[in-house]
Coordinates of C-alpha atoms (C1' of nucleotides) in Angstrom, one line a residue:
Chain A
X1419 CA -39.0 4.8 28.5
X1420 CA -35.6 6.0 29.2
X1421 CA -33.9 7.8 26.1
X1422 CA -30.5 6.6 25.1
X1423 CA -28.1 9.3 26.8
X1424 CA -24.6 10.3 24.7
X1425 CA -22.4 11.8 25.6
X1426 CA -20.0 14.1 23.1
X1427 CA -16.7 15.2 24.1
X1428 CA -15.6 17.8 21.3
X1429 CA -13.7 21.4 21.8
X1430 CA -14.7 22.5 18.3
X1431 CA -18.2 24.2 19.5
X1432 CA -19.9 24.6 16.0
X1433 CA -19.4 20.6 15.5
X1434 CA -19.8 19.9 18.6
X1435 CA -23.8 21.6 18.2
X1436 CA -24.1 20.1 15.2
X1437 CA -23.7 16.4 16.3
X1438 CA -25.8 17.6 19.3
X1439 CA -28.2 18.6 17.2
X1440 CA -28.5 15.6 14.9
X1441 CA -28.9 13.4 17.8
X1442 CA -31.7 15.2 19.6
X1443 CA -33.2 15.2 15.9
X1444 CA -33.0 11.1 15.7
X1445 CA -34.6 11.4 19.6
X1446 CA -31.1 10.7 22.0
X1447 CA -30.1 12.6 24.5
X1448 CA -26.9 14.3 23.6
X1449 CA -24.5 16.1 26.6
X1450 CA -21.6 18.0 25.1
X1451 CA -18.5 18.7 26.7
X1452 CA -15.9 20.9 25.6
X1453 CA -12.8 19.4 27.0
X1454 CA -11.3 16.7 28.4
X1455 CA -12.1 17.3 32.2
X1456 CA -15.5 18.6 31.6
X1457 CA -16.2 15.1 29.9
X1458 CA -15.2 13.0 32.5
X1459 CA -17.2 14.7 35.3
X1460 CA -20.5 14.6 32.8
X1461 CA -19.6 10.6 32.0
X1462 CA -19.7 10.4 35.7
X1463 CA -22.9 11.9 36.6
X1464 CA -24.7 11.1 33.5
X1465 CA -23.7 7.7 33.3
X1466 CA -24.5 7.6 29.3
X1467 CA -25.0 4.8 27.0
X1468 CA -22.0 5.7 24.4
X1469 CA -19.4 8.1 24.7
X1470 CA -17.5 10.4 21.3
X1471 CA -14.4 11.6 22.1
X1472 CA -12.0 13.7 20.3
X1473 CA -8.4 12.8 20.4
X1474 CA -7.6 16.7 20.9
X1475 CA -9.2 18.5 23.7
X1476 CA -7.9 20.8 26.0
X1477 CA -7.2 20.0 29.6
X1478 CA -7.2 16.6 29.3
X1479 CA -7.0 14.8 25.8
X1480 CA -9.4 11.9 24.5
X1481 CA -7.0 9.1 25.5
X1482 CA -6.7 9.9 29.0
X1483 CA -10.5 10.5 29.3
X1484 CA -11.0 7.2 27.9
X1485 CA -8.1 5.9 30.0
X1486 CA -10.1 6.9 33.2
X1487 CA -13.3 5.5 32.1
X1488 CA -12.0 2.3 31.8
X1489 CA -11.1 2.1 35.0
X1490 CA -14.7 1.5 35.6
X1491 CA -16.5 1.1 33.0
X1492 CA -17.0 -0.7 29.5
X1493 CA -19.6 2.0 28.1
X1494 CA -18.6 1.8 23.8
X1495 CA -16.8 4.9 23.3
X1496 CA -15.7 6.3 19.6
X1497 CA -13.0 8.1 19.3
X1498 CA -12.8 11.3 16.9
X1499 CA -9.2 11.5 15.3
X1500 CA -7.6 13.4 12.8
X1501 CA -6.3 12.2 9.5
X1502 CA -2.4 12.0 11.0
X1503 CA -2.7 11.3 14.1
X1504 CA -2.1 7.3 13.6
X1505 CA -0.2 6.8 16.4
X1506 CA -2.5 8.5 18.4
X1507 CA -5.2 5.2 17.1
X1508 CA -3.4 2.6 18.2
X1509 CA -2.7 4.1 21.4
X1510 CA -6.8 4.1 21.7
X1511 CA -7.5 0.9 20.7
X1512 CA -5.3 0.0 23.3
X1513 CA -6.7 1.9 25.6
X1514 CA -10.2 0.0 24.6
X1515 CA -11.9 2.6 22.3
X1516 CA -14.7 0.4 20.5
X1517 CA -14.6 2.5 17.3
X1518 CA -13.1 5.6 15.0
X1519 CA -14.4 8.0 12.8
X1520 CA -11.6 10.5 10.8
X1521 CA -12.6 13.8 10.6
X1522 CA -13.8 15.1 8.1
X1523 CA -17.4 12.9 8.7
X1524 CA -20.8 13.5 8.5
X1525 CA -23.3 13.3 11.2
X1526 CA -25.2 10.9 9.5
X1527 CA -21.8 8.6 9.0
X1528 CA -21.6 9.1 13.2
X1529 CA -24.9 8.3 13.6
X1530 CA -24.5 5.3 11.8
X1531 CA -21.4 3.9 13.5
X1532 CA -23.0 4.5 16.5
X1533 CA -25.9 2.5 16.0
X1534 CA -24.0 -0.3 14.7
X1535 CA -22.1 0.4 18.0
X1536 CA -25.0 0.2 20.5
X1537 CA -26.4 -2.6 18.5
X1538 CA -23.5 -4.6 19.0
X1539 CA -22.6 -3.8 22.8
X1540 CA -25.6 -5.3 23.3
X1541 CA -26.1 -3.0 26.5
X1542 CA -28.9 -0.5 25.8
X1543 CA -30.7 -1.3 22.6
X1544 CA -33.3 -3.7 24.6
X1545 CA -36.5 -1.7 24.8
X1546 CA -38.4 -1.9 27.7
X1547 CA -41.3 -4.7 27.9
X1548 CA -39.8 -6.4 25.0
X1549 CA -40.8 -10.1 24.9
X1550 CA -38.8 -12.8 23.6
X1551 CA -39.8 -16.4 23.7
X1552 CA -41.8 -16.1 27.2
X1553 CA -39.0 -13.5 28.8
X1554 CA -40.2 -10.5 29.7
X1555 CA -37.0 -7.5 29.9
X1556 CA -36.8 -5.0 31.8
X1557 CA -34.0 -3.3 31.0
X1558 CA -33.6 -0.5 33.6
X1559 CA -34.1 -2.4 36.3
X1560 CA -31.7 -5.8 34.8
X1561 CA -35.0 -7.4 35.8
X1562 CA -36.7 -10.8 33.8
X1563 CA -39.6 -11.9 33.7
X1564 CA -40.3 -15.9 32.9
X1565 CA -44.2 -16.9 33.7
X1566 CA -45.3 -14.2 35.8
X1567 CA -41.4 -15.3 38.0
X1568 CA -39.3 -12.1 38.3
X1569 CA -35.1 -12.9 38.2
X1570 CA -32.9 -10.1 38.8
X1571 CA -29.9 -11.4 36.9
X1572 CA -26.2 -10.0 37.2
X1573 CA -24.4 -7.8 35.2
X1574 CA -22.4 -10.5 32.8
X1575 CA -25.5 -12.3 32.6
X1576 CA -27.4 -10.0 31.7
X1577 CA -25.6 -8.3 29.0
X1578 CA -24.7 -11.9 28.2
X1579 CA -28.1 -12.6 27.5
X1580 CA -29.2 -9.0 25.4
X1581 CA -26.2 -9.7 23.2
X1582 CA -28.2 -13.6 22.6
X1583 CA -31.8 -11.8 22.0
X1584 CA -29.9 -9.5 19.4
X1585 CA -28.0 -12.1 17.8
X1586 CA -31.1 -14.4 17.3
X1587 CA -30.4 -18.1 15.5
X1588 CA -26.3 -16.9 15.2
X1589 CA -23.9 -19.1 16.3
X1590 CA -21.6 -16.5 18.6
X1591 CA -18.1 -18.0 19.5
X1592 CA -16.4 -17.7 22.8
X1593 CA -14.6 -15.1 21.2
X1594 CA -17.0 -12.9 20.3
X1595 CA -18.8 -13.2 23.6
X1596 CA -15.9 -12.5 25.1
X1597 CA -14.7 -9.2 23.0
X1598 CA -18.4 -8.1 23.5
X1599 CA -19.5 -8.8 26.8
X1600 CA -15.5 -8.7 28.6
X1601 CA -14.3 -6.1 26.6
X1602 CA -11.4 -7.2 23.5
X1603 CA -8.3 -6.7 25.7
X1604 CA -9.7 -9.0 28.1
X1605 CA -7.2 -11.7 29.4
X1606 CA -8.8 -14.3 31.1
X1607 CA -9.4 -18.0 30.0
X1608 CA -12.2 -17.7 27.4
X1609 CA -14.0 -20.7 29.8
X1610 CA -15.7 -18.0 31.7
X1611 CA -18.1 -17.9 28.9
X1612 CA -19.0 -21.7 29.9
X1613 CA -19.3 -20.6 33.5
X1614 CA -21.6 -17.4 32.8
X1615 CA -23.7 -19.6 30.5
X1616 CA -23.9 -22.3 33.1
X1617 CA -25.3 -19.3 35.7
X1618 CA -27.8 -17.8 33.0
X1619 CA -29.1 -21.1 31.8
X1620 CA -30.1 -22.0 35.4
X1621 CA -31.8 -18.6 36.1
X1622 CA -33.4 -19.1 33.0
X1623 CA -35.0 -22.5 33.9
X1624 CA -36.5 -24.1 31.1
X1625 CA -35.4 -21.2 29.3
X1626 CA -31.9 -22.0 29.4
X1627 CA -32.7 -24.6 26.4
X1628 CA -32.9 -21.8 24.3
X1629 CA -29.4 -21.3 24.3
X1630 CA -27.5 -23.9 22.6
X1631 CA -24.4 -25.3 22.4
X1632 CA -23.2 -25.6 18.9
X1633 CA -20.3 -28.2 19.9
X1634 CA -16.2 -26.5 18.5
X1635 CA -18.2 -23.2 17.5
X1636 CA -19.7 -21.7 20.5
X1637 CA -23.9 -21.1 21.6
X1638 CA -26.4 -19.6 19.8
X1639 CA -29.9 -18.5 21.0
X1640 CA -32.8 -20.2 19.1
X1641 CA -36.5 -20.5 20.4
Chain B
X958 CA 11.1 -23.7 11.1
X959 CA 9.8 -21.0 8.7
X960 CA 6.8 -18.5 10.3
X961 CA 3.6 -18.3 9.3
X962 CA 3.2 -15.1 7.1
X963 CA 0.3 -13.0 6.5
X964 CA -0.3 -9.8 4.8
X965 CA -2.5 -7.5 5.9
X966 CA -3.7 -4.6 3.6
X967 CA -5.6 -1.8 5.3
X968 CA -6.1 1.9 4.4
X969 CA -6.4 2.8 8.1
X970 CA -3.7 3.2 9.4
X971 CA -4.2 2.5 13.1
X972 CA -6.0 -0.6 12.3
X973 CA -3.8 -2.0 9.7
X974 CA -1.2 -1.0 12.9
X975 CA -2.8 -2.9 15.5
X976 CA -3.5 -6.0 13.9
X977 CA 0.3 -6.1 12.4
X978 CA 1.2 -5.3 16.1
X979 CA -1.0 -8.8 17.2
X980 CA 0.4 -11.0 14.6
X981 CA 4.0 -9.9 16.1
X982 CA 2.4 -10.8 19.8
X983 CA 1.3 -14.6 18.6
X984 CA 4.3 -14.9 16.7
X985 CA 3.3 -14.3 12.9
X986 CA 5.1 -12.0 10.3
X987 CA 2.8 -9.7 8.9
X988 CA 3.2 -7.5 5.9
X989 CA 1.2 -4.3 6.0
X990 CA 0.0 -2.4 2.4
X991 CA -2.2 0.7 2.7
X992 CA -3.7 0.2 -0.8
X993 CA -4.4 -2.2 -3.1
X994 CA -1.7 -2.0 -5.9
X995 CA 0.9 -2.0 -2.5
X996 CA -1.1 -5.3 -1.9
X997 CA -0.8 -7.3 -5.0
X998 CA 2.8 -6.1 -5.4
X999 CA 3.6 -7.6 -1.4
X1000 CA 1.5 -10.8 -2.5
X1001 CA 3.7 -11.6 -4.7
X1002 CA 6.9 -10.5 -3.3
X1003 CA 6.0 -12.1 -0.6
X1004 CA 3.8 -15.3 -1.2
X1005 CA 2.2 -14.8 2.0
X1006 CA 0.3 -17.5 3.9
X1007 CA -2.8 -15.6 4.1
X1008 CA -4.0 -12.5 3.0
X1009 CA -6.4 -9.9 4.7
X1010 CA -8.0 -7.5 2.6
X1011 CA -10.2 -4.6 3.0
X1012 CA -13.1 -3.9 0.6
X1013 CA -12.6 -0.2 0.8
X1014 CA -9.1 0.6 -0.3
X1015 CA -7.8 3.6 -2.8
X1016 CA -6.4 2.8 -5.9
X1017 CA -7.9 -0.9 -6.2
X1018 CA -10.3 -2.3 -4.0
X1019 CA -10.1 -5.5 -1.9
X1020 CA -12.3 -7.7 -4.7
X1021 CA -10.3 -6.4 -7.4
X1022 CA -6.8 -7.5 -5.7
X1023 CA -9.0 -10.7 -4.6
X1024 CA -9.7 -11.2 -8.3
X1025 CA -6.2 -10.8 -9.3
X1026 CA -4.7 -13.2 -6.7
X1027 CA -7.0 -16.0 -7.7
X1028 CA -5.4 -16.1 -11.1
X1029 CA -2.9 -17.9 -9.8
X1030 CA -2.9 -18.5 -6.2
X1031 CA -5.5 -20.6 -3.4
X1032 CA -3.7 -18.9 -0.9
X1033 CA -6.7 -17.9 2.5
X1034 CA -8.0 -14.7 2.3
X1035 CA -10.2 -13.0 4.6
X1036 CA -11.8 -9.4 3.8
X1037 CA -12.8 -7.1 6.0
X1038 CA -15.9 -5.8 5.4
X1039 CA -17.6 -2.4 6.7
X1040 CA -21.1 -3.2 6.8
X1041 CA -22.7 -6.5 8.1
X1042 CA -26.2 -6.0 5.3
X1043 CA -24.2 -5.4 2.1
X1044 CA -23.5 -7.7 -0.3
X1045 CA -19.7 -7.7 0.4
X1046 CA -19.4 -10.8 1.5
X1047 CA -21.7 -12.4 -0.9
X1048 CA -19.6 -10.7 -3.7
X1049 CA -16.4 -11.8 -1.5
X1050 CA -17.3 -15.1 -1.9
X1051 CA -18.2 -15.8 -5.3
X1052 CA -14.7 -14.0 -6.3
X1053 CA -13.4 -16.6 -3.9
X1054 CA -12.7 -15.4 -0.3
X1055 CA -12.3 -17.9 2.3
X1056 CA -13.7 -15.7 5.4
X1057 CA -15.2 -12.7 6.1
X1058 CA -14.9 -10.2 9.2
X1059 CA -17.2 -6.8 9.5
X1060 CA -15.4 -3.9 10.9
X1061 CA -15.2 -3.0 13.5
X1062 CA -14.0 -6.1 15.3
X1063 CA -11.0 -7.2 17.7
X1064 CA -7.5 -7.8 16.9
X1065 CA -9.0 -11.2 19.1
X1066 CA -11.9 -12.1 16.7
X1067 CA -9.6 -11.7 13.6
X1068 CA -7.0 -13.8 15.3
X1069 CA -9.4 -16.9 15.6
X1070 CA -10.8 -16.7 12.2
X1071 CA -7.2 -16.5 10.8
X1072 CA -6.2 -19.1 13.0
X1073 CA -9.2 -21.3 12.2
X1074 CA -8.6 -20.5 8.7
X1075 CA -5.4 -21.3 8.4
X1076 CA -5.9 -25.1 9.9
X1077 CA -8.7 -25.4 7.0
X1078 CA -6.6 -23.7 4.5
X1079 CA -8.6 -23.7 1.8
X1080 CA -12.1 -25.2 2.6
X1081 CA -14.5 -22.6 1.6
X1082 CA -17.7 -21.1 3.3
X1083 CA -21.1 -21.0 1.8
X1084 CA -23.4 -18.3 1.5
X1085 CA -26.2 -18.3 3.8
X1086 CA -29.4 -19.5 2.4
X1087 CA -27.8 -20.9 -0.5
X1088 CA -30.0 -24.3 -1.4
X1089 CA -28.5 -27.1 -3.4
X1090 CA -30.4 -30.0 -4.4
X1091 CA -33.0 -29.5 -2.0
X1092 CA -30.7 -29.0 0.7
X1093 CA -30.9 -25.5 2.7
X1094 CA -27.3 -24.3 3.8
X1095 CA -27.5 -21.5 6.8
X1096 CA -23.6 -21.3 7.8
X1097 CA -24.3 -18.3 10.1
X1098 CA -26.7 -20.2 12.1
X1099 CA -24.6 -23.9 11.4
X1100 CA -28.1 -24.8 10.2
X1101 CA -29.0 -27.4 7.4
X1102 CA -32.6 -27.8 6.3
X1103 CA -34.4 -30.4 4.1
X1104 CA -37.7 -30.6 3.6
X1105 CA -38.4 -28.4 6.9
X1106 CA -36.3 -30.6 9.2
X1107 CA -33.3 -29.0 10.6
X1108 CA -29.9 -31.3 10.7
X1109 CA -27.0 -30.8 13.0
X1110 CA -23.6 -31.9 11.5
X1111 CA -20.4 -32.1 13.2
X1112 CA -17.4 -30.5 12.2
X1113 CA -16.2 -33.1 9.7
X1114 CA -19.7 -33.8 8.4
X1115 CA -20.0 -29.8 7.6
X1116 CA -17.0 -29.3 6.1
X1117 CA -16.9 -32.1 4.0
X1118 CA -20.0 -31.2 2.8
X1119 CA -19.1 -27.9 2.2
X1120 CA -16.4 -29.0 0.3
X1121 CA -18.7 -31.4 -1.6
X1122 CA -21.1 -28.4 -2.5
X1123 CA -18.0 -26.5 -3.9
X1124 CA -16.7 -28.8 -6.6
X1125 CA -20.3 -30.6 -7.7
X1126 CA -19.7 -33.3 -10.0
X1127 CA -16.1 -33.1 -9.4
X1128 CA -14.9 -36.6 -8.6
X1129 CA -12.2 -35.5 -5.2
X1130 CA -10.2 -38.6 -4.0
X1131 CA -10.0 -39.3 -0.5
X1132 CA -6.3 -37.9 -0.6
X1133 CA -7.9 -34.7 -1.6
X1134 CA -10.4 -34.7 0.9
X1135 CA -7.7 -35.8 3.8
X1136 CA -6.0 -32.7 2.8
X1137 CA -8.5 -30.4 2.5
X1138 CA -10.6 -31.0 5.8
X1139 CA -8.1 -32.9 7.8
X1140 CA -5.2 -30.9 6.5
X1141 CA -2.3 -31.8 4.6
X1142 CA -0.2 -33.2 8.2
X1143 CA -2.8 -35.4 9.1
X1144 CA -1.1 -39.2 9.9
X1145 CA -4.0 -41.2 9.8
X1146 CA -5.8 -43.9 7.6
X1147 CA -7.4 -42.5 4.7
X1148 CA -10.0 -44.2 5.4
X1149 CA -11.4 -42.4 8.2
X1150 CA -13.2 -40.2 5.1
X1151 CA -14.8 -43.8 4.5
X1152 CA -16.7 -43.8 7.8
X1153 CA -17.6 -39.8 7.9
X1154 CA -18.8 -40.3 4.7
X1155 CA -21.1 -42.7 5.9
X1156 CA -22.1 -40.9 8.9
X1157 CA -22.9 -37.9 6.9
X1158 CA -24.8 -39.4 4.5
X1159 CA -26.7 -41.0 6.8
X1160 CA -27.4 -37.9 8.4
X1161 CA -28.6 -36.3 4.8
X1162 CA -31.1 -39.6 4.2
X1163 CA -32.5 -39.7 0.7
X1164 CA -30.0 -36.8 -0.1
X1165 CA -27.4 -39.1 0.8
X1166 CA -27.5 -40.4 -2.4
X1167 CA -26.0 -37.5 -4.1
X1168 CA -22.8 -38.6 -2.7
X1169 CA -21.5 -41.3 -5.0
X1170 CA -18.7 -43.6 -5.0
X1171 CA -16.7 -43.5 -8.0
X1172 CA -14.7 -46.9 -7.5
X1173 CA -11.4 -46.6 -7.3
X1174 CA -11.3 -42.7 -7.2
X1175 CA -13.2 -41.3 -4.6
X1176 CA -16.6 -39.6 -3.9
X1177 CA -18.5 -37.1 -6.4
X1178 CA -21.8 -34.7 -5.1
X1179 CA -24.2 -34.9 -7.5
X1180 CA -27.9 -34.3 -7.8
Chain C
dC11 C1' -13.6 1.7 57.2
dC12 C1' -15.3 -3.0 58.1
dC13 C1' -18.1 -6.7 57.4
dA14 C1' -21.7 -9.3 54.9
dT15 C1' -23.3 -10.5 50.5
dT16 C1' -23.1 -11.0 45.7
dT17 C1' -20.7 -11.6 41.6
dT18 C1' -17.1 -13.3 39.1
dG19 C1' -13.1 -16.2 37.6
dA20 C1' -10.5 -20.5 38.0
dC21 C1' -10.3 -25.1 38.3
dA22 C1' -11.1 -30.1 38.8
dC23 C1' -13.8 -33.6 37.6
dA24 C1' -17.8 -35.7 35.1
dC25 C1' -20.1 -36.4 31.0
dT26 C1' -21.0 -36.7 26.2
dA27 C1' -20.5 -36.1 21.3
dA28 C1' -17.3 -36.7 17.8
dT29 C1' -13.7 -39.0 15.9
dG30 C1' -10.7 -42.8 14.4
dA31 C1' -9.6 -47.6 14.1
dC32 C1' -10.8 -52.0 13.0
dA33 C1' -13.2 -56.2 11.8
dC34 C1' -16.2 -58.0 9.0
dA35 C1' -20.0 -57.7 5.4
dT36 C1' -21.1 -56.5 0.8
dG37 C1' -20.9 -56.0 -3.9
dG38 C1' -18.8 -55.1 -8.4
dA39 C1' -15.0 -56.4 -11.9
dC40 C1' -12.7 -60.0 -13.8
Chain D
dG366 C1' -15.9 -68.3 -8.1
dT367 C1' -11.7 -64.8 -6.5
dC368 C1' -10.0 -60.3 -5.7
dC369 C1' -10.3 -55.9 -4.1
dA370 C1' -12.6 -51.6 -3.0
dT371 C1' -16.1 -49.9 -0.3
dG372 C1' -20.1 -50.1 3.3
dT373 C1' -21.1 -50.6 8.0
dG374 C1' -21.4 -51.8 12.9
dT375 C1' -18.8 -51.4 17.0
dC376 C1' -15.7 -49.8 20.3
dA377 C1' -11.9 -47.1 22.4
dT378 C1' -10.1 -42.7 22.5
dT379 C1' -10.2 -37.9 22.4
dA380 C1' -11.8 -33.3 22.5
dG381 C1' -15.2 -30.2 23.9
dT382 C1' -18.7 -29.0 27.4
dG383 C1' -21.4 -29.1 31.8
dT384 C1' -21.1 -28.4 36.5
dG385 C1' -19.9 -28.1 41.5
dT386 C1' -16.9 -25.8 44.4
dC387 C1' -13.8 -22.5 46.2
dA388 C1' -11.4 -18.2 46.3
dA389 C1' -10.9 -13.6 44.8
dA390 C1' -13.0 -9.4 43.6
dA391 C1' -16.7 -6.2 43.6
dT392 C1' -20.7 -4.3 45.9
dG393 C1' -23.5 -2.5 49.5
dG394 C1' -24.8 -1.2 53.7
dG395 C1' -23.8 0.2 58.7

DNA sequence: CCCATTTTGACACACTAATGACACATGGAC
DNA sequence: GTCCATGTGTCATTAGTGTGTCAAAATGGG
């Protein structure tokens, strides 16, 4: 099975190892990077599953890495800040950073966050050959399996659907879907949702019943 | 017309920021305090619409200024809580919160639940799993269980019941229910409560009975 | 770079549950 | 019995969703 993959963006090398080292310990696959430029050409051929960057790097600061990712991409990134630098926080969560952490922090307070993180983005924390109510994942591939039938489904459904199996029996309102699966500075109308669900419910056959429609509240996934 | 004031109080910076920076976006006036005494003295300076508190604040935590509001004042509050497992929210509710959001979330989810808040103002969520009389209350997964069959209630059936559940054996007049789930501008004939009471009890069966007319004054819950 | 294909978002219209209004039935208080 | 408050069935309206379709955007080869 594929390892989760993160990558950490930090010019202070002894923390930088440390957080490395904590993650290999809890069994992900950590890349460091040591400033700004070397991060984005490492998010770029790594492609990882969650992204720390610190505000203050040389070359290229955490904002304008993060900035550059999202041109492309809606991997969760957590940003590293210093105790002042406020402004420098909203500026990020404009820029779409999922989370912070203040320095001083512990690795195990990192760790944490990020799992709550990956947990929530719903993108990676499928395992492979996981079965839910007759739906065989396969997450590297975006590949299901209903009944011995293989679907490829696409992107939005697919992460549409992972965010459902993790949020078992919980109503989820357009909103949230939205903020997770679009990313919270989406602007569209929130009716996508409706059409996605439309598109996933058909691929899933008799499937689709699963996902219910709680009627002014939003769906929720129930066998 | 005067605004719709909220106060937000927030030990992070950046996020107390952001969401102060929303409310200015849809057209609210927000109050920011970075700790709890800055909090209570805002409230009351204030007399804000709706209050947002965090848990985790220096000086005097979010359930401590909850505590101290509710002396004297109904007005919404929402707390922000860190972690979805703790009991924060449990102990947020039985000090009287009205919503609860876990960190980290959008500037987007926060809006709805304050907006959705604000046109209840005032009816109050249940804990999940709570059981009265028999009857199983799951709000997360807008379930209601009795004796193993599920129930689906619409919006006005669920919060009236709610409501119901919150003052047992209080005798609420239909004046006080109008106000309380149809809010306080609704135009209509008081008696619509008279046919979503029936419909709800209908729905709740034998448990229907614990919803008695007190002629002349209104409905009580009662085992 | 272009073209074919897939994915996504927007929208109109259809459909259905929820709601509100009302007429009439019921039942207690006097 | 009458009076009056409440119960209840029914129906029209409304609000919230489902769905088909089209166009725009992204993707993936030649």
């Amino acid at each position: 099975m594929k390892g989760i993959r993160i990558l950490v963006a930090e010019d202070e090398d002894k923390l930088r190892e440390v957080i490395l080292k904590y993650f290999k310990k809890e069994g992900y696959e950590g890349f460091g990077a040591s400033d700004g430029e070397e991060a984005l050409k490492l998010w770029e051929e790594k492609k990882p599953d969650c992204v720390i960057l610190d505000v203050m790097m040389p070359k290229m600061d955490g904002f304008e890495v993060l900035q550059e990712i999202r041109q492309t991409d809606n991997v969760p990134v957590i940003m590293l800040t210093a105790r002042r630098e406020e402004d420098d926080k909203i500026q990020g969560f404009e820029v779409g950073a999922d989370d912070y952490v203040t320095k001083p922090f512990s690795p195990r307070e990192l760790m944490v966050r990020i799992k709550a993180l990956l947990k929530r983005s719903g993108v990676v924390t499928v395992e492979n050959n996981l079965e839910v109510c007759g739906i065989q994942f396969n997450p590297e591939e975006r590949l299901m399996t209903i009944n011995d039938e293989t679907i490829q489904l696409s992107q939005k459904e697919y992460d549409m659907l992972i965010y459902f199996i993790n949020n078992q029996k919980l109503v989820l309102s357009r909103e949230q879907i939205l903020d997770r699966i679009w990313g919270f500075d989406y602007e569209g109308d929130s009716r996508v949702v409706d059409t996605s669900i439309k598109r996933l419910r058909k691929k899933l056959g008799e499937k689709g019943e699963c996902i219910q429609t709680i009627r002014g509240l939003g769906y929720k996934f129930q066998k």
